[in-house]
Amino acid sequence: MRKLGWMILLAILVTVIPISANSGPVYWEGYPSSNVLVIEENSPIRVEEENLIFDFSQNEEGYHTLSGRVTATYKMLNPTTEKYLAQMAFPFIGKVNSFLPEEIVLTADGNPLPYEIYLGEVVRDREQFDFANIVQTISSESYQGVNFTNKQKAKLYTITVKPTTEQRINFAIDFEFNHEETKILTAGFNRYERNGEETRIAAWCYEEEQLEILVLGEDIELRINSYTDGELKEKTDLVTYEIFTEEIEVEQYLLNFIEKRDSGESKKVLPQGQLFNMYANSLDRYLTQNIGLCTAEDLTSEEYIDRIFTLVYQVDFPANGEKEVSIGYKTLGTMDKRETGKPQYSFDYLLNPAGNWAQFNNLNIEIIPPVEAPFLIKSTVEFTLEKDRIYTAQLANLPEEDLSFTLYEDEEITPLDKASGAFQRNFGYFTPLIIGALIILLFVGLVIIAIKYYQRRRGGF
């Protein structure tokens, strides 16, 4: 009897345990999309109608949340008797390393509009989506640092290291510096140790490598040793190296850094001045944060962080004339499984920038859900379900709240969904395994009860 129970338990475990491999994240944050905003104050331009479409029918795989296309089309009117050139801005969230201009379609009366790109601050909280603050960050001026000036002269050490055999070499440099008098930027090293003013940096070299140390302020003395081990105890002379020094301005060093970076298509379309500001800001911040020491990896990490991008463009309106301005772009939602077993997908669209226009009328919204989450279960705006599971809303004016809505796999959230969410919240990635174990225990218990019942029945005859 006991042997039979263990065999049943083992057989079920073999089929249940792999479920945990399909687990995904419980929460994946997206960012709000936005209306177009006007930069100048007291603009006479009126928005007669906005047609806003959220299309998730072509959801792309590879994200932990839903992706879709947002298209906002504005019918705008210049009511004055003179021509008017309106300067507009469109902010969105993106990463430098994955910015693709072809994903953004910006037109006026069907004709493509040229635009300038401005890189803003790293996204840390929703307060940054105050568009008055975003407009203030739109600037072509060069970043001015606290720890350095752009034209400040620095000493650049370029060290070419070459192992003389196939033995890999751990190339180490020791130096001392006072962070109030000296700032250091390193490139190519993968080990950093500090004890007060004493500093050691090192790099594994399998073949010829080029390492850099940029010294701002008082110079340092380099003490160089090579090792064959990771603990830096086994010294070796199976290496040659050359040191080349030159004087260079901080600004020029960062511009050279940009040129050497392989950032794909984004480097070709993002203005050099904006990239310079991003790296200079990062250098300044890390020099403060790390007490005078920054690495090239610190700078390049900026390319992978969500930040505010702003497209700035101009639309020329004839006197008493209309223009149809349209912008289309990709959007990602927030995936949330903290309260339910199945994911809720939430999307935000900031309508408040439209309040900057002289007048705003007639907002028409359409949501085309994906097959993965075809039901609209929450929204700040009342929608009507049309045929083919398309949701629509028509508003005469801007609502008091920004638009927020949630898509779900089922028509409503059931108590069972909430119970599953509670398991997910308490056990995280182990939820499938815990549920599987409970099912196993329940099944084994029922089998044991059935066997005992059967044995009693047999014993009774």
CSV table of C-alpha atoms in Angstrom, one decimal:
chain,number,residue,atom,x,y,z
A,1,MET,CA,0.0,0.0,0.0
A,2,ARG,CA,2.7,2.5,1.0
A,3,LYS,CA,4.7,1.6,-2.1
A,4,LEU,CA,1.7,2.2,-4.3
A,5,GLY,CA,1.3,5.7,-2.8
A,6,TRP,CA,4.9,6.7,-3.4
A,7,MET,CA,4.7,5.4,-7.0
A,8,ILE,CA,1.6,7.6,-7.6
A,9,LEU,CA,3.3,10.6,-6.0
A,10,LEU,CA,6.5,10.1,-8.2
A,11,ALA,CA,4.5,9.8,-11.4
A,12,ILE,CA,2.5,13.0,-10.8
A,13,LEU,CA,5.6,15.0,-9.8
A,14,VAL,CA,7.3,14.1,-13.1
A,15,THR,CA,4.4,15.7,-15.0
A,16,VAL,CA,3.9,18.7,-12.7
A,17,ILE,CA,7.3,20.1,-12.0
A,18,PRO,CA,8.1,21.4,-15.5
A,19,ILE,CA,5.1,23.9,-15.1
A,20,SER,CA,7.4,26.2,-13.2
A,21,ALA,CA,9.6,26.7,-16.3
A,22,ASN,CA,6.7,28.7,-17.9
A,23,SER,CA,6.6,31.2,-15.1
A,24,GLY,CA,7.0,34.9,-16.0
A,25,PRO,CA,7.3,38.1,-14.1
A,26,VAL,CA,4.6,39.2,-11.8
A,27,TYR,CA,4.8,42.9,-12.6
A,28,TRP,CA,6.3,44.6,-15.7
A,29,GLU,CA,6.0,48.4,-15.8
A,30,GLY,CA,5.0,50.4,-18.9
A,31,TYR,CA,4.9,54.1,-19.2
A,32,PRO,CA,2.1,56.5,-20.2
A,33,SER,CA,1.7,57.6,-23.8
A,34,SER,CA,1.0,61.3,-24.4
A,35,ASN,CA,-0.9,63.9,-26.3
A,36,VAL,CA,1.0,66.3,-28.5
A,37,LEU,CA,1.7,69.5,-26.6
A,38,VAL,CA,2.3,73.1,-27.7
A,39,ILE,CA,5.5,74.7,-26.6
A,40,GLU,CA,4.8,78.4,-26.9
A,41,GLU,CA,2.3,80.1,-24.6
A,42,ASN,CA,-0.9,81.7,-25.8
A,43,SER,CA,-1.1,79.8,-29.1
A,44,PRO,CA,-4.2,80.6,-31.1
A,45,ILE,CA,-4.4,77.0,-32.5
A,46,ARG,CA,-7.5,75.1,-31.7
A,47,VAL,CA,-8.0,71.3,-31.8
A,48,GLU,CA,-11.4,70.7,-33.5
A,49,GLU,CA,-11.1,66.9,-33.2
A,50,GLU,CA,-8.8,64.2,-32.1
A,51,ASN,CA,-9.1,60.6,-33.3
A,52,LEU,CA,-7.2,58.3,-31.0
A,53,ILE,CA,-6.6,54.6,-31.9
A,54,PHE,CA,-5.0,51.9,-29.7
A,55,ASP,CA,-4.4,48.9,-31.9
A,56,PHE,CA,-3.1,45.8,-30.2
A,57,SER,CA,-4.2,43.3,-32.9
A,58,GLN,CA,-0.6,42.8,-34.0
A,59,ASN,CA,0.9,42.3,-30.6
A,60,GLU,CA,4.6,41.5,-30.9
A,61,GLU,CA,6.1,38.6,-29.0
A,62,GLY,CA,9.3,39.1,-27.0
A,63,TYR,CA,7.9,41.4,-24.3
A,64,HIS,CA,6.6,40.6,-20.9
A,65,THR,CA,3.6,42.8,-21.6
A,66,LEU,CA,1.4,43.8,-24.6
A,67,SER,CA,2.7,46.0,-27.3
A,68,GLY,CA,0.6,47.9,-29.9
A,69,ARG,CA,0.4,51.0,-32.1
A,70,VAL,CA,-1.1,54.3,-31.0
A,71,THR,CA,-2.2,56.7,-33.7
A,72,ALA,CA,-3.4,60.1,-32.7
A,73,THR,CA,-4.8,62.3,-35.5
A,74,TYR,CA,-5.7,65.9,-34.8
A,75,LYS,CA,-7.8,68.2,-36.9
A,76,MET,CA,-6.4,71.7,-36.0
A,77,LEU,CA,-7.6,75.2,-36.9
A,78,ASN,CA,-5.8,78.5,-37.1
A,79,PRO,CA,-8.7,81.0,-36.6
A,80,THR,CA,-6.6,84.1,-37.1
A,81,THR,CA,-6.3,86.1,-40.3
A,82,GLU,CA,-2.6,85.6,-40.5
A,83,LYS,CA,-0.3,82.6,-41.2
A,84,TYR,CA,0.9,80.9,-38.0
A,85,LEU,CA,3.9,78.7,-37.4
A,86,ALA,CA,3.2,76.5,-34.4
A,87,GLN,CA,6.0,74.7,-32.6
A,88,MET,CA,4.9,71.4,-31.1
A,89,ALA,CA,6.5,68.7,-29.0
A,90,PHE,CA,5.8,65.0,-28.5
A,91,PRO,CA,7.4,63.3,-25.5
A,92,PHE,CA,7.7,59.5,-25.1
A,93,ILE,CA,9.7,57.0,-23.2
A,94,GLY,CA,12.5,55.1,-24.9
A,95,LYS,CA,16.1,53.7,-24.7
A,96,VAL,CA,19.0,55.1,-26.6
A,97,ASN,CA,20.2,51.6,-27.7
A,98,SER,CA,16.9,50.6,-29.1
A,99,PHE,CA,15.5,53.9,-30.6
A,100,LEU,CA,14.2,53.2,-34.0
A,101,PRO,CA,12.9,56.3,-35.9
A,102,GLU,CA,11.0,54.2,-38.3
A,103,GLU,CA,8.6,53.3,-35.5
A,104,ILE,CA,7.5,56.9,-35.3
A,105,VAL,CA,5.3,58.3,-38.1
A,106,LEU,CA,4.7,62.1,-37.9
A,107,THR,CA,2.8,63.9,-40.7
A,108,ALA,CA,0.8,67.0,-41.5
A,109,ASP,CA,-1.9,66.6,-44.2
A,110,GLY,CA,-0.2,63.3,-45.0
A,111,ASN,CA,3.2,64.7,-45.6
A,112,PRO,CA,6.1,63.7,-43.4
A,113,LEU,CA,7.2,66.3,-40.9
A,114,PRO,CA,10.9,66.8,-40.0
A,115,TYR,CA,11.7,66.9,-36.3
A,116,GLU,CA,14.5,67.3,-33.8
A,117,ILE,CA,15.2,64.8,-31.0
A,118,TYR,CA,16.0,65.8,-27.5
A,119,LEU,CA,17.1,63.4,-24.8
A,120,GLY,CA,15.7,64.1,-21.4
A,121,GLU,CA,16.1,62.7,-17.9
A,122,VAL,CA,16.1,59.1,-16.8
A,123,VAL,CA,12.6,58.0,-15.8
A,124,ARG,CA,12.4,57.4,-12.1
A,125,ASP,CA,8.8,58.4,-11.1
A,126,ARG,CA,5.6,59.6,-12.6
A,127,GLU,CA,6.2,63.2,-11.4
A,128,GLN,CA,8.5,63.5,-14.4
A,129,PHE,CA,5.5,63.4,-16.7
A,130,ASP,CA,4.6,67.0,-15.8
A,131,PHE,CA,4.9,68.4,-19.3
A,132,ALA,CA,5.8,71.9,-18.1
A,133,ASN,CA,8.9,70.3,-16.6
A,134,ILE,CA,9.6,68.3,-19.8
A,135,VAL,CA,9.4,71.5,-22.0
A,136,GLN,CA,12.0,73.1,-19.7
A,137,THR,CA,14.5,70.3,-20.4
A,138,ILE,CA,14.3,70.9,-24.2
A,139,SER,CA,17.7,72.5,-24.9
A,140,SER,CA,20.5,72.5,-27.4
A,141,GLU,CA,23.0,73.9,-24.9
A,142,SER,CA,25.9,71.8,-23.8
A,143,TYR,CA,25.8,70.2,-20.4
A,144,GLN,CA,27.8,72.1,-17.8
A,145,GLY,CA,29.3,69.8,-15.1
A,146,VAL,CA,29.9,70.2,-11.4
A,147,ASN,CA,33.0,68.0,-11.3
A,148,PHE,CA,34.6,69.4,-14.5
A,149,THR,CA,34.3,71.9,-17.3
A,150,ASN,CA,33.9,70.9,-20.9
A,151,LYS,CA,37.1,72.6,-22.0
A,152,GLN,CA,39.1,71.4,-19.0
A,153,LYS,CA,42.4,69.8,-19.9
A,154,ALA,CA,42.8,66.2,-18.8
A,155,LYS,CA,45.7,63.7,-19.1
A,156,LEU,CA,44.8,60.5,-21.0
A,157,TYR,CA,46.8,57.4,-20.5
A,158,THR,CA,46.4,54.9,-23.3
A,159,ILE,CA,47.9,51.5,-22.4
A,160,THR,CA,48.4,48.8,-25.0
A,161,VAL,CA,48.7,45.4,-23.3
A,162,LYS,CA,49.8,42.2,-25.2
A,163,PRO,CA,50.4,38.8,-23.6
A,164,THR,CA,53.6,37.1,-25.1
A,165,THR,CA,52.1,33.6,-24.8
A,166,GLU,CA,48.6,32.0,-24.9
A,167,GLN,CA,48.5,32.4,-21.1
A,168,ARG,CA,45.9,35.0,-20.1
A,169,ILE,CA,47.2,37.9,-18.1
A,170,ASN,CA,45.5,39.8,-15.3
A,171,PHE,CA,47.0,43.3,-15.9
A,172,ALA,CA,46.8,45.4,-12.7
A,173,ILE,CA,47.4,49.0,-11.9
A,174,ASP,CA,47.7,50.5,-8.4
A,175,PHE,CA,47.6,54.3,-7.7
A,176,GLU,CA,46.5,56.8,-5.1
A,177,PHE,CA,44.4,59.9,-5.5
A,178,ASN,CA,42.6,62.5,-3.5
A,179,HIS,CA,39.1,62.7,-4.9
A,180,GLU,CA,38.9,66.4,-4.1
A,181,GLU,CA,41.9,67.1,-6.3
A,182,THR,CA,41.6,64.4,-8.9
A,183,LYS,CA,38.8,62.7,-10.8
A,184,ILE,CA,39.4,59.4,-12.7
A,185,LEU,CA,37.6,57.8,-15.7
A,186,THR,CA,38.7,54.3,-16.8
A,187,ALA,CA,37.9,52.2,-19.8
A,188,GLY,CA,38.6,48.5,-20.5
A,189,PHE,CA,39.1,47.4,-16.9
A,190,ASN,CA,36.9,44.9,-15.1
A,191,ARG,CA,38.1,45.0,-11.5
A,192,TYR,CA,38.0,47.9,-9.1
A,193,GLU,CA,39.2,48.0,-5.5
A,194,ARG,CA,39.4,51.0,-3.2
A,195,ASN,CA,40.7,51.6,0.3
A,196,GLY,CA,40.6,55.3,1.1
A,197,GLU,CA,42.9,56.9,-1.4
A,198,GLU,CA,44.5,53.6,-2.5
A,199,THR,CA,43.0,52.2,-5.7
A,200,ARG,CA,43.6,49.1,-7.8
A,201,ILE,CA,42.1,48.4,-11.2
A,202,ALA,CA,42.7,45.3,-13.3
A,203,ALA,CA,41.8,43.7,-16.6
A,204,TRP,CA,42.0,40.2,-17.9
A,205,CYS,CA,43.9,40.2,-21.2
A,206,TYR,CA,43.7,37.1,-23.5
A,207,GLU,CA,45.1,39.0,-26.5
A,208,GLU,CA,46.2,42.5,-27.3
A,209,GLU,CA,44.0,45.0,-25.4
A,210,GLN,CA,43.8,48.8,-25.2
A,211,LEU,CA,43.1,50.3,-21.8
A,212,GLU,CA,42.5,54.0,-20.9
A,213,ILE,CA,42.7,56.1,-17.8
A,214,LEU,CA,41.6,59.7,-18.0
A,215,VAL,CA,42.9,61.9,-15.2
A,216,LEU,CA,41.2,65.2,-14.4
A,217,GLY,CA,43.1,67.5,-12.0
A,218,GLU,CA,46.2,66.4,-10.1
A,219,ASP,CA,48.2,63.6,-11.9
A,220,ILE,CA,48.6,60.1,-10.5
A,221,GLU,CA,51.5,57.7,-10.4
A,222,LEU,CA,50.8,54.3,-12.0
A,223,ARG,CA,52.3,51.1,-10.4
A,224,ILE,CA,51.9,48.2,-12.9
A,225,ASN,CA,52.1,44.5,-12.3
A,226,SER,CA,50.8,41.5,-14.2
A,227,TYR,CA,49.4,38.2,-12.7
A,228,THR,CA,48.2,34.8,-13.9
A,229,ASP,CA,45.5,34.4,-11.2
A,230,GLY,CA,42.3,36.2,-10.2
A,231,GLU,CA,43.6,36.8,-6.7
A,232,LEU,CA,46.5,38.9,-8.0
A,233,LYS,CA,49.1,36.8,-6.2
A,234,GLU,CA,51.0,34.9,-9.0
A,235,LYS,CA,53.1,37.6,-10.7
A,236,THR,CA,54.3,37.1,-14.3
A,237,ASP,CA,56.4,38.8,-16.9
A,238,LEU,CA,54.8,37.1,-19.9
A,239,VAL,CA,53.4,40.4,-21.1
A,240,THR,CA,54.5,43.6,-22.9
A,241,TYR,CA,52.8,46.9,-22.6
A,242,GLU,CA,53.2,50.5,-23.9
A,243,ILE,CA,51.9,53.7,-22.4
A,244,PHE,CA,51.0,56.7,-24.5
A,245,THR,CA,50.0,59.9,-22.8
A,246,GLU,CA,48.3,63.0,-24.3
A,247,GLU,CA,46.5,66.1,-23.1
A,248,ILE,CA,42.8,66.3,-24.2
A,249,GLU,CA,39.8,68.3,-23.3
A,250,VAL,CA,37.0,66.5,-21.5
A,251,GLU,CA,34.5,67.5,-24.2
A,252,GLN,CA,36.7,66.1,-27.0
A,253,TYR,CA,37.3,62.8,-25.0
A,254,LEU,CA,33.5,62.3,-24.7
A,255,LEU,CA,33.0,63.1,-28.4
A,256,ASN,CA,35.7,60.6,-29.3
A,257,PHE,CA,33.9,58.1,-27.0
A,258,ILE,CA,30.7,58.6,-28.9
A,259,GLU,CA,32.4,58.0,-32.2
A,260,LYS,CA,33.9,54.7,-31.0
A,261,ARG,CA,30.6,53.5,-29.5
A,262,ASP,CA,28.8,50.9,-31.6
A,263,SER,CA,25.3,51.9,-30.8
A,264,GLY,CA,23.7,50.7,-34.0
A,265,GLU,CA,21.2,52.7,-35.9
A,266,SER,CA,20.4,55.0,-32.9
A,267,LYS,CA,23.9,56.7,-33.1
A,268,LYS,CA,23.2,57.6,-36.7
A,269,VAL,CA,19.9,59.4,-35.9
A,270,LEU,CA,20.4,60.8,-32.5
A,271,PRO,CA,22.2,64.2,-32.5
A,272,GLN,CA,25.8,64.2,-31.3
A,273,GLY,CA,25.1,67.1,-29.0
A,274,GLN,CA,22.3,65.2,-27.2
A,275,LEU,CA,24.5,62.1,-26.8
A,276,PHE,CA,27.3,64.3,-25.4
A,277,ASN,CA,24.9,65.8,-22.9
A,278,MET,CA,23.7,62.3,-21.8
A,279,TYR,CA,27.3,61.0,-21.3
A,280,ALA,CA,28.5,64.2,-19.7
A,281,ASN,CA,25.6,64.2,-17.3
A,282,SER,CA,26.3,60.6,-16.5
A,283,LEU,CA,30.1,61.2,-15.9
A,284,ASP,CA,29.3,64.1,-13.6
A,285,ARG,CA,26.8,62.1,-11.6
A,286,TYR,CA,29.0,59.0,-11.2
A,287,LEU,CA,32.1,61.1,-10.2
A,288,THR,CA,30.0,62.5,-7.4
A,289,GLN,CA,28.3,59.1,-6.5
A,290,ASN,CA,31.6,57.1,-6.6
A,291,ILE,CA,33.7,59.7,-4.9
A,292,GLY,CA,35.8,60.7,-7.9
A,293,LEU,CA,35.9,57.5,-9.9
A,294,CYS,CA,33.8,56.6,-13.0
A,295,THR,CA,34.1,53.8,-15.6
A,296,ALA,CA,33.2,53.6,-19.2
A,297,GLU,CA,30.6,50.9,-18.3
A,298,ASP,CA,28.9,53.5,-16.1
A,299,LEU,CA,28.6,55.8,-19.1
A,300,THR,CA,27.4,53.1,-21.6
A,301,SER,CA,24.8,51.8,-19.1
A,302,GLU,CA,22.9,55.0,-19.9
A,303,GLU,CA,22.1,53.6,-23.3
A,304,TYR,CA,19.9,50.8,-21.7
A,305,ILE,CA,17.9,52.9,-19.3
A,306,ASP,CA,14.4,54.3,-19.9
A,307,ARG,CA,14.4,58.1,-20.4
A,308,ILE,CA,12.3,60.8,-21.8
A,309,PHE,CA,12.7,61.5,-25.5
A,310,THR,CA,11.0,64.6,-27.0
A,311,LEU,CA,10.4,65.2,-30.7
A,312,VAL,CA,10.1,68.9,-31.5
A,313,TYR,CA,8.6,70.0,-34.8
A,314,GLN,CA,6.8,72.9,-36.5
A,315,VAL,CA,3.5,73.0,-38.4
A,316,ASP,CA,2.8,75.9,-40.7
A,317,PHE,CA,-0.9,77.0,-40.7
A,318,PRO,CA,-2.5,79.2,-43.4
A,319,ALA,CA,-4.7,82.1,-42.3
A,320,ASN,CA,-8.1,80.7,-41.3
A,321,GLY,CA,-6.8,77.3,-42.3
A,322,GLU,CA,-6.9,73.8,-41.1
A,323,LYS,CA,-4.2,71.1,-40.8
A,324,GLU,CA,-4.5,67.4,-40.0
A,325,VAL,CA,-1.5,66.4,-37.8
A,326,SER,CA,-1.0,62.7,-37.1
A,327,ILE,CA,1.5,60.8,-35.0
A,328,GLY,CA,1.9,57.1,-34.7
A,329,TYR,CA,4.2,55.1,-32.4
A,330,LYS,CA,4.7,51.9,-30.5
A,331,THR,CA,3.3,51.6,-27.0
A,332,LEU,CA,3.9,49.1,-24.2
A,333,GLY,CA,1.6,48.5,-21.3
A,334,THR,CA,2.1,47.5,-17.6
A,335,MET,CA,1.6,43.8,-17.0
A,336,ASP,CA,0.4,43.1,-13.4
A,337,LYS,CA,-0.2,39.6,-11.9
A,338,ARG,CA,0.0,40.7,-8.3
A,339,GLU,CA,-3.8,40.5,-7.7
A,340,THR,CA,-4.8,37.9,-10.2
A,341,GLY,CA,-3.5,34.6,-11.6
A,342,LYS,CA,-3.8,35.9,-15.2
A,343,PRO,CA,-2.1,39.2,-16.2
A,344,GLN,CA,-3.9,42.5,-16.3
A,345,TYR,CA,-2.5,44.8,-19.0
A,346,SER,CA,-2.9,48.5,-18.2
A,347,PHE,CA,-2.3,51.5,-20.5
A,348,ASP,CA,-2.1,55.2,-19.7
A,349,TYR,CA,-2.5,58.1,-22.1
A,350,LEU,CA,-1.9,61.6,-20.8
A,351,LEU,CA,-4.5,63.9,-22.0
A,352,ASN,CA,-3.6,67.0,-19.9
A,353,PRO,CA,-1.1,68.4,-22.5
A,354,ALA,CA,-4.0,69.1,-24.8
A,355,GLY,CA,-5.3,71.6,-22.3
A,356,ASN,CA,-2.5,73.9,-23.5
A,357,TRP,CA,-4.2,74.5,-26.8
A,358,ALA,CA,-6.5,77.5,-27.2
A,359,GLN,CA,-9.5,75.1,-27.4
A,360,PHE,CA,-10.0,71.4,-27.5
A,361,ASN,CA,-13.2,69.7,-28.8
A,362,ASN,CA,-14.3,66.2,-29.8
A,363,LEU,CA,-12.2,63.3,-28.5
A,364,ASN,CA,-12.9,60.0,-30.3
A,365,ILE,CA,-11.2,56.9,-28.9
A,366,GLU,CA,-11.0,53.4,-30.3
A,367,ILE,CA,-9.4,50.3,-28.7
A,368,ILE,CA,-8.7,47.2,-30.7
A,369,PRO,CA,-7.7,44.5,-28.1
A,370,PRO,CA,-5.5,41.5,-28.8
A,371,VAL,CA,-6.7,37.9,-28.7
A,372,GLU,CA,-4.6,37.4,-25.6
A,373,ALA,CA,-6.7,40.0,-23.6
A,374,PRO,CA,-9.9,40.8,-25.6
A,375,PHE,CA,-11.9,42.3,-22.7
A,376,LEU,CA,-11.8,45.9,-21.4
A,377,ILE,CA,-12.4,45.5,-17.6
A,378,LYS,CA,-11.5,48.9,-16.3
A,379,SER,CA,-11.3,52.4,-17.7
A,380,THR,CA,-11.5,56.1,-16.6
A,381,VAL,CA,-13.7,56.7,-19.7
A,382,GLU,CA,-16.9,54.9,-20.5
A,383,PHE,CA,-16.6,52.8,-23.7
A,384,THR,CA,-19.1,51.1,-25.9
A,385,LEU,CA,-18.5,47.5,-27.2
A,386,GLU,CA,-18.9,47.4,-31.0
A,387,LYS,CA,-18.8,44.5,-33.3
A,388,ASP,CA,-15.5,42.5,-33.6
A,389,ARG,CA,-14.7,43.3,-30.0
A,390,ILE,CA,-13.7,46.9,-30.7
A,391,TYR,CA,-14.4,49.5,-27.9
A,392,THR,CA,-15.2,53.1,-28.8
A,393,ALA,CA,-15.8,56.3,-26.9
A,394,GLN,CA,-16.9,59.8,-28.0
A,395,LEU,CA,-16.3,62.8,-25.8
A,396,ALA,CA,-17.2,66.4,-26.6
A,397,ASN,CA,-14.4,67.8,-24.4
A,398,LEU,CA,-11.3,66.6,-22.6
A,399,PRO,CA,-12.2,64.4,-19.5
A,400,GLU,CA,-11.0,65.6,-16.1
A,401,GLU,CA,-8.8,62.6,-15.7
A,402,ASP,CA,-6.1,61.2,-18.0
A,403,LEU,CA,-7.1,58.1,-19.9
A,404,SER,CA,-6.3,54.8,-18.2
A,405,PHE,CA,-7.7,51.4,-19.2
A,406,THR,CA,-7.0,47.7,-18.4
A,407,LEU,CA,-7.3,44.6,-20.7
A,408,TYR,CA,-7.9,41.1,-19.5
A,409,GLU,CA,-8.2,37.6,-20.8
A,410,ASP,CA,-11.7,37.1,-19.3
A,411,GLU,CA,-14.8,39.4,-19.1
A,412,GLU,CA,-14.4,39.9,-15.4
A,413,ILE,CA,-12.0,39.1,-12.5
A,414,THR,CA,-13.4,36.1,-10.6
A,415,PRO,CA,-12.8,35.0,-7.0
A,416,LEU,CA,-10.7,32.1,-8.4
A,417,ASP,CA,-8.6,34.6,-10.3
A,418,LYS,CA,-8.0,36.6,-7.0
A,419,ALA,CA,-7.2,33.4,-5.1
A,420,SER,CA,-4.7,32.5,-7.8
A,421,GLY,CA,-3.2,36.0,-7.5
A,422,ALA,CA,-2.9,35.6,-3.8
A,423,PHE,CA,-0.8,32.5,-4.3
A,424,GLN,CA,1.3,34.3,-6.9
A,425,ARG,CA,1.8,37.3,-4.6
A,426,ASN,CA,3.0,35.0,-1.7
A,427,PHE,CA,5.0,32.4,-3.5
A,428,GLY,CA,6.1,34.2,-6.7
A,429,TYR,CA,7.8,31.9,-9.2
A,430,PHE,CA,7.1,28.9,-7.0
A,431,THR,CA,3.3,29.3,-7.4
A,432,PRO,CA,2.9,26.6,-10.1
A,433,LEU,CA,5.0,24.2,-8.0
A,434,ILE,CA,3.0,25.0,-4.8
A,435,ILE,CA,-0.3,24.5,-6.6
A,436,GLY,CA,1.0,21.3,-8.2
A,437,ALA,CA,2.1,20.0,-4.8
A,438,LEU,CA,-1.3,20.8,-3.3
A,439,ILE,CA,-3.0,19.0,-6.2
A,440,ILE,CA,-0.7,16.0,-5.7
A,441,LEU,CA,-1.4,15.9,-1.9
A,442,LEU,CA,-5.1,16.1,-2.6
A,443,PHE,CA,-5.0,13.4,-5.2
A,444,VAL,CA,-2.9,11.1,-3.1
A,445,GLY,CA,-5.2,11.7,-0.1
A,446,LEU,CA,-8.2,10.8,-2.2
A,447,VAL,CA,-6.5,7.7,-3.5
A,448,ILE,CA,-5.6,6.5,0.0
A,449,ILE,CA,-9.1,7.2,1.2
A,450,ALA,CA,-10.5,5.3,-1.8
A,451,ILE,CA,-8.2,2.3,-1.2
A,452,LYS,CA,-9.0,2.2,2.6
A,453,TYR,CA,-12.7,2.4,1.8
A,454,TYR,CA,-12.4,-0.4,-0.7
A,455,GLN,CA,-10.4,-2.6,1.8
A,456,ARG,CA,-13.1,-2.0,4.4
A,457,ARG,CA,-15.8,-3.0,2.0
A,458,ARG,CA,-13.9,-6.2,1.1
A,459,GLY,CA,-13.4,-6.9,4.8
A,460,GLY,CA,-17.1,-6.6,5.4
A,461,PHE,CA,-18.1,-9.5,3.2
